[in-house]
Amino acid sequence: MIFRKLALASLGAALGATVAFADTTIRVLHVNDNTAAVDLWNKIARDFEAQNKGVKVDIQYLENEAFKAKLPTLLQSEERPSIIYSWGGGVMRAQAKAGFLDDITAEAAPWANTLSATAAKAFQVDGKTVGIPFETGEVGFFYNKKLMDKAGVKAEDIKSWDDFLAAVKKIKAAGITPLVVGAGEKWPIHFYYSYLVMRIGGASALADAAAGKNGGFKGAPFVEAGVRLRELAALEPFQAGYIGTTHTQAEGMFGDGKGAMELMGEWLLDSQASNAADGKGQPIDNIGLLSFPLVPGGKGVATDILGGINGWLVTKNAPKEATAFLKFFSQDKYQRQVAAKGYYIPVVSGTETAIQNPVVKQIANQLAASTYHQNFFDQDLGPSVGRVVNDISAAVAAGEMKPEAAAAAIQDAWDQQ
Amino acid sequence: MATTLASSVETSRRPGGRGWLTILIFLPPALLLFTIFVAMPMGEAAWYSFYNWNGYGRPENFIGLKNYASLIGNHAFTQALLNNFLIIAVSLAIQLPLALGVALIVSKKIRGAVAFRMIFFLPYILADVAAGLIWRFVYDGDYGLVSGMTSLIGAQPVFLLADKNWAFSAVLVVIVWKYFGFHMMLYVAGLQSLDKALLEAAEIDGANAVQRFRHITLPLLGPMIRLSIFFSVVGALQLFDMIVPLTGGGPFDTTNTMVSYLYFFGITRMRVGFGSAVGVVLFLFCVTFALGYRRFFMRDD
């Protein structure tokens, strides 16, 4: 008798539990392959579930290219994830325009001020909040201190483009590869072009071009950026065969100490180690960070920063708990952990004090003091124009394309989209 | 029992009657599958190709033939098209004769023939993506086999895949290496089914090896050669998954095929309408070739 009662009770409990758990499921789709960071995300999800009975958070991973290729179809189905990973920019605007994103302005307003203002703004479309950023970053010249010393170059003294060119010549004369770049995938070399546009045209250059002002993308900053890039590339500062090198190969070369500098995002600090031949790469105290030099006569300042801003978008008809989860996710205590462990640079204000890594700390401080933060050009302009910027950056550097033709190609792509 | 048997015999004698039933039962499922998975996607692609559409929402921005017009004179597309024809040319001029030559050797009953057949066939079994990655390492200027060889003779390391003049030749080598084994197998099968009596008769009549090959083996192998050409051309037109890991279409879009062009310029750039136009062009090439070839060359096979 007792057994039967127990069995019934447990059956009832099991049924009850299933019903309770099946109430709402928030499905999150991301591309982060840093498993330690994702472990923390899963822990946040479990904590959220514990506090919100009947809500289940399912965090799923998809490889970067697969994610980008599948998303348009996925968003059109009824099975769309509630929350998706995003780089902001043109793709996000296209998704918003097609009506696949929820306007979460009202839900996010009470706590949006805990986030960095620049980052929060990157996830607004026409003044409406469609997503919540969680990560920010900076592209800069990471350099190998020992190699710079060996060549007799002081990184701190490099302020202008001419200083930079002189340093490149000096490093090359010392028999060291001055710069490594994974131009085979093109986007690594588009950082050069982007920064040159920002340094020459200033903070408004990209927005003005998009609005068709000052000659659009055919305007002076875009042509001169090409001229400067070719000027640098003509010194043959890159590793041999750079036009076919992948970004992971280039990061490995930096880790192996085969190049003095690499213009890359903050993730290089991890990837130079994981892609190095010995799996360790350069120790952190041998790595320095140099801001992109100023171009004489340019409107940009040294505190204008190029870098990625990543966040979460809430999709159309997502359960209302999705935004609540993002609020829960963006809590100081979790993002402080992210900072302390060095998974990425969180955008929750004040968490940067928890950062341990000295170079990451330097980046965070620069980001906090930045006068202008520009999202990656290829993300901001959207894939159809962005990939053209990537293409022309490689072609101009290699002398395959004239700077004027390159600027015109961007304008053509812009007009066609 | 007896009646049903009798009636079935009776119906089978009447054409029309039982035939219609068969069609009624067996055609709809096949037709449905064909419509859903073949005809409709093709029709949709053709429809999308008239729009400037990024894949989100419904295509609304109708631009007529502009997607097709922008293909004409497009440098990267012309290069991709040219590359496809180069692959076909190399397949026909180098790969197939090589495959036939090797097949003639390994189809003989000599020691180790089966082992050699396996070895030559191995690259074909390998996944295209894996082959692309392997050859990327072979061609690598820092660690690769090719550079190792050039440095042995004291030359500078070469970066074939980063050199726009050599990259596609390097790709062609991989293509021949990868697929000749498949054609060799076709020819081996063809050679083994030849009527040996004919060859023996010719030998008795005093025909030498060249004459026997020219006048007996080659004509009898005709159907197999035509089939192999067919596979080789269609395969060349569809080549994609080896290009992506090997070169990614670079440097400067010199190693794209039409399909990789479609992928890099249509899909990754979210220009679904434009990509569809490329797809339609590719489809027309394939269909024209397939129908034309079967009509004129494979009529008797």
XYZ file of C-alpha atoms in Angstrom:
718
model
C 0.000 0.000 0.000
C 2.675 2.406 1.044
C 4.664 1.643 -2.051
C 1.716 2.296 -4.251
C 1.106 5.646 -2.590
C 4.723 6.572 -2.996
C 4.679 5.568 -6.611
C 1.551 7.620 -7.240
C 2.990 10.574 -5.405
C 6.223 10.497 -7.334
C 4.315 10.071 -10.568
C 2.251 13.097 -9.679
C 5.357 15.057 -8.748
C 7.014 14.114 -12.024
C 3.971 15.177 -14.028
C 3.683 18.385 -12.057
C 7.328 19.152 -12.611
C 7.073 18.612 -16.348
C 4.092 20.879 -16.571
C 5.803 23.579 -14.530
C 9.001 23.460 -16.563
C 7.206 23.495 -19.880
C 5.563 26.879 -19.247
C 8.025 29.174 -20.991
C 11.286 28.495 -22.750
C 13.697 31.259 -23.619
C 15.962 30.042 -26.375
C 19.269 31.883 -26.730
C 21.415 31.416 -29.826
C 25.047 32.563 -29.799
C 28.400 32.101 -31.556
C 30.791 32.397 -28.605
C 33.342 29.570 -28.723
C 34.956 30.534 -25.425
C 33.635 27.588 -23.411
C 34.559 29.083 -20.037
C 32.464 32.175 -20.787
C 29.573 30.034 -22.001
C 29.787 27.953 -18.811
C 29.228 31.149 -16.868
C 26.293 32.067 -19.146
C 24.763 28.673 -18.418
C 25.225 29.243 -14.711
C 23.425 32.594 -15.030
C 20.638 30.770 -16.875
C 20.291 28.183 -14.054
C 20.202 30.966 -11.444
C 17.482 32.711 -13.444
C 15.468 29.499 -13.693
C 15.781 28.978 -9.943
C 14.293 32.417 -9.283
C 11.616 32.206 -11.980
C 9.654 29.005 -11.654
C 8.284 27.752 -14.919
C 10.864 29.467 -17.070
C 13.539 27.512 -18.857
C 16.556 29.124 -20.503
C 18.129 27.114 -23.272
C 21.489 28.473 -24.465
C 22.567 27.069 -27.822
C 25.756 27.503 -29.824
C 26.100 27.758 -33.587
C 29.356 28.213 -35.464
C 29.870 31.790 -36.684
C 29.417 31.337 -40.462
C 26.600 28.814 -39.986
C 24.879 31.248 -37.637
C 25.036 34.049 -40.192
C 23.843 31.821 -43.021
C 20.943 30.261 -41.107
C 19.632 33.311 -39.301
C 17.490 34.814 -42.099
C 15.530 31.566 -42.496
C 15.456 30.878 -38.773
C 13.974 34.293 -38.005
C 11.178 33.771 -40.501
C 10.042 30.526 -38.929
C 7.821 30.285 -35.869
C 10.641 28.378 -34.184
C 12.873 31.409 -34.012
C 15.093 31.755 -30.926
C 13.926 34.346 -28.377
C 17.343 35.957 -28.035
C 20.059 36.097 -30.680
C 23.701 37.126 -30.639
C 24.446 40.257 -32.645
C 27.304 42.452 -33.795
C 24.933 45.377 -34.202
C 25.260 47.470 -37.335
C 23.747 46.846 -40.744
C 22.539 43.285 -40.191
C 20.709 44.307 -37.038
C 19.084 47.234 -38.865
C 17.966 44.886 -41.665
C 16.473 42.512 -39.094
C 14.678 45.385 -37.372
C 13.391 46.774 -40.659
C 11.977 43.373 -41.624
C 10.105 43.359 -38.314
C 11.874 40.435 -36.669
C 12.994 42.309 -33.565
C 11.012 43.386 -30.529
C 11.068 46.985 -29.391
C 12.207 46.639 -25.776
C 12.689 50.361 -25.103
C 10.131 50.479 -22.280
C 11.320 47.304 -20.520
C 14.989 48.251 -20.746
C 14.633 51.950 -19.869
C 14.669 51.557 -16.039
C 18.065 49.835 -16.000
C 19.686 50.804 -19.335
C 21.722 53.467 -17.541
C 23.813 50.710 -15.933
C 25.302 50.046 -19.377
C 27.914 52.046 -21.232
C 26.086 54.737 -23.210
C 28.028 54.116 -26.453
C 27.344 50.399 -26.295
C 23.657 50.877 -25.507
C 23.319 53.286 -28.424
C 24.802 50.699 -30.772
C 21.735 48.541 -30.135
C 19.167 51.161 -30.980
C 17.450 51.492 -34.344
C 15.722 54.809 -34.999
C 15.932 55.629 -31.307
C 14.271 52.380 -30.231
C 16.141 49.829 -28.141
C 16.140 46.435 -29.847
C 18.953 44.793 -27.951
C 21.226 44.791 -24.926
C 25.007 44.931 -25.378
C 27.233 42.798 -23.195
C 30.698 43.131 -24.683
C 32.875 45.898 -26.047
C 36.385 46.048 -27.389
C 39.194 47.901 -29.063
C 41.371 47.391 -32.094
C 44.942 48.572 -31.693
C 48.539 47.699 -32.453
C 49.558 44.968 -30.044
C 53.319 44.778 -29.963
C 56.036 42.439 -28.802
C 58.104 44.465 -26.336
C 61.278 42.403 -26.739
C 61.263 42.662 -30.526
C 60.617 46.401 -30.387
C 63.555 46.780 -27.987
C 65.725 44.671 -30.243
C 64.941 46.955 -33.164
C 65.550 50.005 -30.979
C 62.009 51.338 -31.359
C 60.146 52.986 -28.514
C 56.432 52.307 -28.962
C 55.468 55.141 -26.597
C 57.079 57.620 -28.974
C 54.989 56.594 -31.961
C 52.323 59.279 -32.186
C 51.978 60.196 -35.834
C 51.707 58.232 -39.052
C 55.224 59.367 -39.992
C 56.583 58.104 -36.655
C 54.879 54.844 -37.409
C 56.324 54.522 -40.913
C 59.785 55.341 -39.539
C 59.394 52.679 -36.859
C 58.299 50.125 -39.465
C 61.413 50.854 -41.544
C 63.647 50.562 -38.496
C 62.126 47.236 -37.419
C 62.461 45.884 -40.939
C 66.091 47.009 -41.087
C 66.698 45.008 -37.900
C 65.611 41.888 -39.771
C 62.272 41.572 -37.999
C 58.861 41.393 -39.684
C 57.269 44.676 -38.561
C 53.607 43.699 -38.987
C 51.696 40.431 -39.216
C 48.251 40.449 -40.786
C 45.814 37.748 -41.897
C 44.844 39.423 -45.145
C 43.666 36.111 -46.642
C 40.384 36.625 -44.831
C 40.475 40.330 -45.644
C 38.751 41.683 -42.532
C 42.015 41.843 -40.548
C 43.444 44.289 -43.075
C 40.242 46.332 -43.205
C 41.123 47.513 -39.684
C 43.952 49.533 -41.245
C 41.642 51.135 -43.770
C 38.962 51.808 -41.130
C 41.340 53.461 -38.706
C 42.852 55.565 -41.494
C 39.377 56.767 -42.485
C 38.652 57.602 -38.836
C 41.959 59.396 -38.309
C 41.656 61.370 -41.549
C 37.932 62.093 -41.652
C 37.245 62.198 -37.914
C 34.282 60.919 -35.949
C 31.682 61.957 -38.502
C 33.388 60.522 -41.603
C 31.437 57.273 -41.838
C 28.049 58.712 -40.921
C 28.560 61.595 -43.383
C 29.498 59.225 -46.188
C 26.453 57.077 -45.475
C 24.313 60.215 -45.623
C 25.890 61.125 -48.975
C 27.677 64.214 -47.646
C 31.139 65.372 -48.813
C 31.137 63.097 -51.828
C 29.892 60.044 -49.925
C 32.264 57.097 -49.891
C 34.106 58.646 -52.818
C 35.002 61.549 -50.548
C 38.498 62.597 -49.539
C 38.891 60.537 -46.314
C 38.122 57.295 -48.139
C 40.505 58.005 -51.010
C 43.287 59.280 -48.764
C 42.935 56.273 -46.439
C 43.700 54.104 -49.466
C 46.701 56.234 -50.393
C 48.089 55.947 -46.848
C 47.470 52.199 -46.679
C 49.330 51.700 -49.945
C 52.102 53.968 -48.663
C 52.523 51.630 -45.692
C 52.225 48.416 -47.717
C 54.795 49.666 -50.229
C 57.391 49.393 -47.430
C 56.634 45.633 -47.458
C 56.070 45.581 -43.705
C 53.910 42.435 -43.679
C 55.027 38.809 -43.440
C 55.733 37.032 -46.730
C 52.564 35.734 -48.391
C 50.321 37.879 -46.160
C 47.663 38.025 -48.891
C 46.911 34.339 -48.275
C 47.395 34.186 -44.499
C 44.352 33.456 -42.329
C 43.735 35.449 -39.168
C 44.451 32.447 -36.935
C 47.770 31.868 -38.704
C 48.695 35.535 -38.251
C 47.711 35.452 -34.574
C 49.877 32.351 -34.181
C 52.797 34.173 -35.799
C 52.447 36.999 -33.304
C 52.331 34.422 -30.504
C 55.448 32.743 -31.892
C 57.291 36.074 -31.873
C 57.582 36.159 -35.658
C 56.306 39.704 -36.000
C 56.734 42.858 -33.960
C 53.162 44.199 -34.188
C 49.649 43.184 -35.146
C 46.649 45.454 -35.601
C 43.890 43.383 -34.012
C 41.053 43.368 -31.527
C 41.499 42.596 -27.825
C 40.823 38.867 -28.407
C 44.364 38.652 -29.790
C 45.550 38.387 -26.177
C 43.898 34.946 -26.008
C 44.204 33.827 -29.610
C 47.924 34.615 -29.916
C 48.414 32.070 -27.127
C 46.034 29.390 -28.418
C 47.374 29.638 -31.981
C 51.058 29.759 -31.027
C 53.178 26.705 -31.818
C 53.835 26.084 -28.112
C 50.233 26.844 -27.103
C 51.477 29.559 -24.739
C 52.415 32.460 -27.000
C 53.836 35.676 -25.640
C 53.594 36.248 -21.895
C 51.279 39.152 -21.092
C 54.120 41.295 -19.719
C 55.820 41.159 -23.119
C 52.774 42.580 -24.907
C 52.133 46.293 -25.224
C 49.306 48.236 -26.811
C 49.805 51.160 -29.141
C 46.929 53.352 -30.322
C 46.622 53.821 -34.046
C 48.831 56.807 -34.969
C 47.423 60.195 -35.960
C 47.536 61.216 -39.604
C 48.862 64.755 -40.171
C 46.061 67.131 -41.131
C 43.423 64.578 -40.141
C 40.339 65.390 -38.072
C 40.515 62.295 -35.865
C 42.035 62.220 -32.385
C 43.963 59.483 -30.585
C 41.015 58.731 -28.311
C 38.726 57.783 -31.235
C 38.516 54.022 -30.963
C 37.535 51.308 -33.419
C 36.196 48.133 -31.885
C 33.392 45.636 -31.755
C 30.263 45.889 -29.655
C 28.351 42.663 -29.224
C 24.969 42.183 -27.695
C 21.692 40.312 -27.535
C 18.649 41.019 -29.668
C 15.145 40.078 -28.570
C 13.149 38.647 -31.438
C 9.525 39.242 -32.376
C 6.968 37.443 -30.174
C 9.640 36.308 -27.732
C 8.276 35.559 -24.248
C 8.299 38.673 -22.073
C 10.694 36.888 -19.715
C 13.400 37.271 -22.402
C 14.052 40.908 -21.532
C 13.871 40.054 -17.842
C 16.562 37.463 -18.446
C 18.765 40.042 -20.164
C 18.360 42.323 -17.163
C 19.280 39.423 -14.892
C 22.217 38.606 -17.177
C 23.505 42.192 -17.088
C 23.820 42.260 -13.311
C 26.950 43.719 -11.875
C 27.871 40.533 -9.969
C 27.945 38.379 -13.106
C 29.671 40.864 -15.371
C 32.237 41.534 -12.672
C 33.077 37.819 -12.824
C 33.437 38.080 -16.593
C 35.863 40.952 -16.105
C 37.833 39.249 -13.362
C 38.218 36.025 -15.344
C 39.066 37.996 -18.480
C 36.442 36.368 -20.748
C 35.633 39.686 -22.406
C 35.262 43.372 -21.534
C 31.751 43.802 -20.147
C 29.720 46.935 -20.852
C 28.150 47.214 -17.394
C 29.556 50.443 -15.980
C 31.947 50.005 -13.073
C 32.748 46.351 -13.737
C 36.037 47.276 -15.422
C 37.596 47.711 -11.978
C 37.498 43.921 -11.607
C 39.781 43.375 -14.614
C 43.069 41.721 -13.613
C 44.971 41.546 -16.918
C 47.086 44.730 -17.245
C 46.667 45.055 -21.033
C 42.918 44.454 -20.839
C 42.785 47.039 -18.059
C 44.560 49.507 -20.332
C 41.965 48.797 -23.049
C 39.097 49.234 -20.611
C 40.509 52.543 -19.409
C 40.937 53.769 -22.976
C 37.392 52.699 -23.794
C 36.110 54.549 -20.733
C 37.967 57.694 -21.847
C 37.130 57.361 -25.536
C 35.793 60.380 -27.407
C 34.198 58.246 -30.102
C 33.743 54.499 -30.403
C 33.209 53.152 -33.905
C 31.838 49.662 -34.533
C 33.742 47.543 -37.084
C 33.114 49.016 -40.537
C 32.169 45.640 -42.028
C 29.529 45.129 -39.335
C 28.299 48.690 -39.233
C 27.852 48.981 -42.994
C 26.179 45.586 -43.226
C 27.477 42.546 -45.085
C 26.961 43.695 -48.673
C 28.940 46.930 -48.280
C 31.150 45.739 -45.418
C 32.624 42.877 -47.409
C 33.461 45.274 -50.210
C 35.408 47.403 -47.710
C 37.278 44.219 -46.717
C 37.985 43.336 -50.357
C 39.268 46.752 -51.333
C 41.464 47.005 -48.224
C 43.410 43.912 -49.295
C 43.464 44.973 -52.949
C 44.644 48.527 -52.243
C 47.370 47.337 -49.872
C 48.666 44.922 -52.500
C 48.589 47.621 -55.157
C 45.933 45.730 -57.134
C 43.511 48.618 -56.980
C 43.883 52.394 -57.065
C 42.570 54.240 -53.989
C 40.052 56.201 -56.122
C 38.666 52.997 -57.655
C 38.457 51.454 -54.188
C 36.458 54.365 -52.796
C 34.172 54.225 -55.852
C 33.635 50.489 -55.307
C 32.359 51.157 -51.775
C 30.006 53.838 -53.082
C 28.724 51.454 -55.797
C 28.001 48.762 -53.220
C 26.280 51.341 -51.028
C 24.090 52.524 -53.918
C 23.195 48.981 -54.907
C 22.021 47.747 -51.523
C -8.124 -16.523 -56.044
C -8.459 -17.920 -59.499
C -10.686 -15.040 -60.584
C -8.317 -12.356 -59.366
C -5.469 -14.030 -61.140
C -7.485 -14.276 -64.313
C -8.622 -10.662 -64.108
C -5.092 -9.409 -63.484
C -3.901 -11.311 -66.505
C -6.761 -9.828 -68.431
C -6.080 -6.239 -67.323
C -2.400 -6.555 -68.028
C -3.296 -7.380 -71.592
C -5.216 -4.159 -71.914
C -2.728 -1.275 -72.062
C -4.475 1.820 -70.719
C -6.433 0.169 -67.928
C -3.851 -1.089 -65.479
C -1.297 1.427 -66.755
C -3.385 4.393 -65.623
C -3.816 2.821 -62.213
C -0.056 2.483 -61.886
C 0.412 6.084 -62.865
C -2.295 7.202 -60.455
C -0.696 5.349 -57.545
C 2.970 5.879 -58.192
C 3.209 9.258 -59.885
C 1.731 11.622 -57.261
C 4.270 10.899 -54.480
C 7.211 11.255 -56.846
C 5.688 14.300 -58.518
C 4.996 15.878 -55.141
C 8.554 15.325 -53.922
C 9.966 16.594 -57.184
C 7.758 19.679 -57.062
C 8.509 20.515 -53.436
C 12.233 19.840 -53.442
C 13.281 20.546 -57.020
C 10.830 22.535 -59.097
C 9.623 24.955 -56.422
C 13.057 25.984 -55.099
C 14.189 26.559 -58.675
C 11.127 28.605 -59.417
C 11.615 30.578 -56.216
C 15.257 31.263 -57.061
C 14.215 32.528 -60.464
C 11.632 34.769 -58.802
C 14.087 36.123 -56.177
C 16.577 36.909 -58.922
C 14.391 39.819 -60.041
C 14.559 41.469 -56.627
C 17.102 43.365 -54.591
C 16.580 41.281 -51.460
C 18.754 40.599 -48.420
C 16.904 37.468 -47.298
C 14.883 39.158 -44.550
C 11.141 39.499 -44.818
C 9.552 39.210 -48.259
C 11.278 40.366 -51.430
C 9.656 43.693 -52.296
C 12.174 45.765 -54.160
C 11.611 44.613 -57.746
C 14.539 45.564 -59.980
C 13.836 43.553 -63.102
C 16.928 42.246 -64.819
C 19.391 44.470 -62.935
C 20.924 41.540 -61.045
C 21.651 39.845 -64.358
C 22.889 43.064 -65.927
C 25.393 43.593 -63.110
C 26.843 40.145 -63.839
C 27.803 41.207 -67.332
C 31.252 42.728 -67.216
C 31.573 42.007 -63.495
C 35.263 41.262 -63.136
C 35.015 38.652 -60.385
C 32.117 36.832 -62.063
C 33.862 36.751 -65.443
C 36.909 35.323 -63.699
C 34.775 32.679 -61.969
C 33.171 31.735 -65.284
C 36.574 31.552 -66.953
C 37.855 29.399 -64.093
C 34.982 26.984 -64.597
C 35.915 26.633 -68.259
C 39.583 26.218 -67.325
C 38.659 23.403 -64.973
C 36.674 21.744 -67.767
C 39.577 22.178 -70.185
C 42.098 20.739 -67.745
C 39.730 17.893 -66.894
C 39.357 16.953 -70.540
C 42.936 17.583 -71.651
C 44.893 16.292 -68.665
C 42.725 14.534 -66.116
C 40.874 12.123 -68.398
C 43.907 11.025 -70.494
C 45.837 10.575 -67.250
C 42.999 8.545 -65.775
C 42.803 6.409 -68.917
C 46.564 5.857 -68.963
C 46.664 4.801 -65.343
C 43.571 2.637 -65.857
C 45.293 0.784 -68.721
C 48.166 -0.044 -66.384
C 46.273 -1.001 -63.247
C 43.585 -2.999 -65.039
C 46.224 -5.527 -66.115
C 46.728 -8.578 -63.994
C 50.043 -7.463 -62.573
C 51.289 -7.758 -59.036
C 49.966 -4.995 -56.796
C 47.486 -3.681 -59.363
C 44.622 -3.736 -56.875
C 46.706 -1.938 -54.268
C 47.621 0.786 -56.766
C 43.993 1.147 -57.797
C 43.145 1.734 -54.128
C 45.930 4.289 -53.725
C 44.903 6.239 -56.812
C 41.270 6.108 -55.747
C 41.953 7.286 -52.182
C 41.949 11.052 -52.881
C 38.450 10.720 -54.310
C 37.135 9.161 -51.099
C 38.538 12.039 -49.057
C 36.029 14.783 -48.240
C 36.538 17.853 -50.451
C 36.911 20.124 -47.442
C 39.591 17.873 -45.946
C 41.447 17.774 -49.272
C 41.326 21.567 -49.453
C 42.752 21.909 -45.953
C 45.492 19.338 -46.585
C 46.613 21.112 -49.745
C 46.505 24.434 -47.994
C 49.233 23.043 -45.753
C 51.118 21.552 -48.700
C 51.205 24.966 -50.390
C 51.986 26.891 -47.202
C 55.045 29.066 -47.774
C 56.373 28.683 -44.229
C 55.885 24.997 -43.480
C 54.580 23.442 -46.680
C 55.994 20.709 -48.869
C 56.287 22.951 -51.933
C 58.324 25.557 -50.080
C 60.417 22.811 -48.540
C 61.305 21.683 -52.035
C 62.149 25.160 -53.300
C 64.272 25.904 -50.233
C 66.214 22.691 -50.890
C 67.455 24.180 -54.134
C 68.179 27.414 -52.308
C 65.284 29.457 -53.675
C 63.046 31.829 -51.718
C 59.964 30.238 -50.138
C 56.978 30.476 -52.460
C 53.451 31.373 -51.434
C 51.513 29.883 -54.330
C 48.059 30.516 -52.882
C 48.908 34.173 -52.208
C 50.100 34.742 -55.771
C 47.321 35.737 -58.116
C 49.182 34.391 -61.150
C 49.756 30.932 -59.686
C 46.948 30.369 -57.224
C 44.487 28.945 -59.725
C 47.084 26.641 -61.290
C 47.716 25.328 -57.794
C 43.986 24.729 -57.420
C 43.887 22.879 -60.766
C 46.628 20.510 -59.588
C 44.529 19.645 -56.548
C 41.455 19.092 -58.710
C 43.285 16.667 -61.021
C 44.823 14.899 -58.021
C 41.455 14.635 -56.304
C 39.239 13.419 -59.133
C 41.355 11.459 -61.601
C 40.987 8.369 -59.403
C 37.240 8.387 -59.908
C 37.578 8.478 -63.698
C 40.293 5.842 -63.511
C 37.845 3.558 -61.721
C 35.241 4.166 -64.427
C 37.776 3.191 -67.076
C 38.984 0.155 -65.132
C 35.387 -1.038 -64.962
C 35.017 -0.378 -68.683
C 38.234 -2.163 -69.546
C 37.338 -5.211 -67.497
C 34.055 -5.632 -69.311
C 35.719 -5.537 -72.739
C 35.384 -8.683 -74.813
C 38.862 -10.211 -74.550
C 38.232 -12.338 -77.623
C 38.325 -9.250 -79.852
C 41.720 -8.209 -78.513
C 43.082 -11.723 -78.900
C 41.763 -11.942 -82.442
C 43.444 -8.645 -83.305
C 46.676 -9.849 -81.756
C 46.560 -13.016 -83.846
C 45.932 -10.875 -86.919
C 49.185 -9.088 -86.131
C 47.899 -5.765 -84.712
C 50.449 -4.132 -82.434
C 49.654 -2.644 -79.006
C 49.018 0.858 -80.339
C 46.728 -0.419 -83.099
C 44.832 -2.624 -80.639
C 44.323 0.376 -78.319
C 43.417 2.749 -81.153
C 41.026 0.497 -83.040
C 39.563 -1.808 -80.406
C 39.959 -0.641 -76.810
C 39.178 3.035 -77.423
C 36.020 2.560 -79.521
C 34.680 -0.080 -77.152
C 35.405 2.192 -74.211
C 33.442 4.977 -75.926
C 30.332 4.877 -73.734
C 32.464 4.969 -70.586
C 34.535 7.883 -71.884
C 31.418 9.843 -72.788
C 30.011 9.166 -69.324
C 33.268 10.233 -67.716
C 33.304 13.479 -69.723
C 29.748 14.122 -68.600
C 30.614 13.642 -64.922
C 33.738 15.672 -65.280
C 31.997 18.692 -66.834
C 29.062 18.667 -64.433
C 31.492 18.199 -61.524
C 33.590 21.122 -62.753
C 30.530 23.381 -62.942
C 29.518 22.448 -59.406
C 32.958 22.637 -57.799
C 32.718 24.482 -54.503
C 33.633 22.795 -51.248
C 37.318 22.410 -52.025
C 37.766 26.062 -53.046
C 36.500 27.468 -49.754
C 39.087 25.944 -47.395
C 41.860 26.037 -49.996
C 41.774 29.665 -51.137
C 38.462 31.196 -50.099
C 38.215 32.441 -53.674
C 41.293 34.635 -53.224
C 43.716 36.206 -53.821
C 41.700 39.061 -55.313
C 38.871 36.766 -56.454
C 41.095 34.889 -58.909
C 40.185 31.365 -57.792
C 36.407 31.470 -57.527
C 34.184 29.050 -59.393
C 30.623 30.060 -60.207
C 29.305 28.292 -57.108
C 31.895 29.786 -54.758
C 31.202 33.170 -56.373
C 27.521 32.637 -55.600
C 28.389 31.790 -52.010
C 30.833 34.626 -51.363
C 28.974 37.343 -53.269
C 25.397 36.186 -52.759
C 25.062 34.380 -49.467
C 27.775 35.809 -47.204
C 26.924 39.326 -48.413
C 23.229 38.725 -47.847
C 22.432 39.603 -51.433
C 20.013 36.750 -51.896
C 18.436 38.231 -55.020
C 21.809 38.658 -56.704
C 22.924 35.195 -55.592
C 19.744 33.729 -57.056
C 20.554 35.363 -60.386
C 23.978 33.675 -60.327
C 22.230 30.427 -59.449
C 19.887 30.758 -62.412
C 22.799 31.412 -64.775
C 24.629 28.390 -63.387
C 21.468 26.311 -63.745
C 21.093 27.341 -67.383
C 24.700 26.342 -68.088
C 24.227 22.962 -66.451
C 20.901 22.206 -68.126
C 22.063 23.314 -71.561
C 25.135 21.166 -71.264
C 23.381 18.148 -69.771
C 20.559 18.077 -72.311
C 22.771 18.973 -75.264
C 25.393 16.430 -74.359
C 22.931 13.629 -73.795
C 21.115 14.521 -76.991
C 24.177 14.584 -79.227
C 26.861 12.439 -77.629
C 25.202 9.923 -75.378
C 22.312 9.101 -77.694
C 23.366 5.512 -78.246
C 24.524 4.711 -74.715
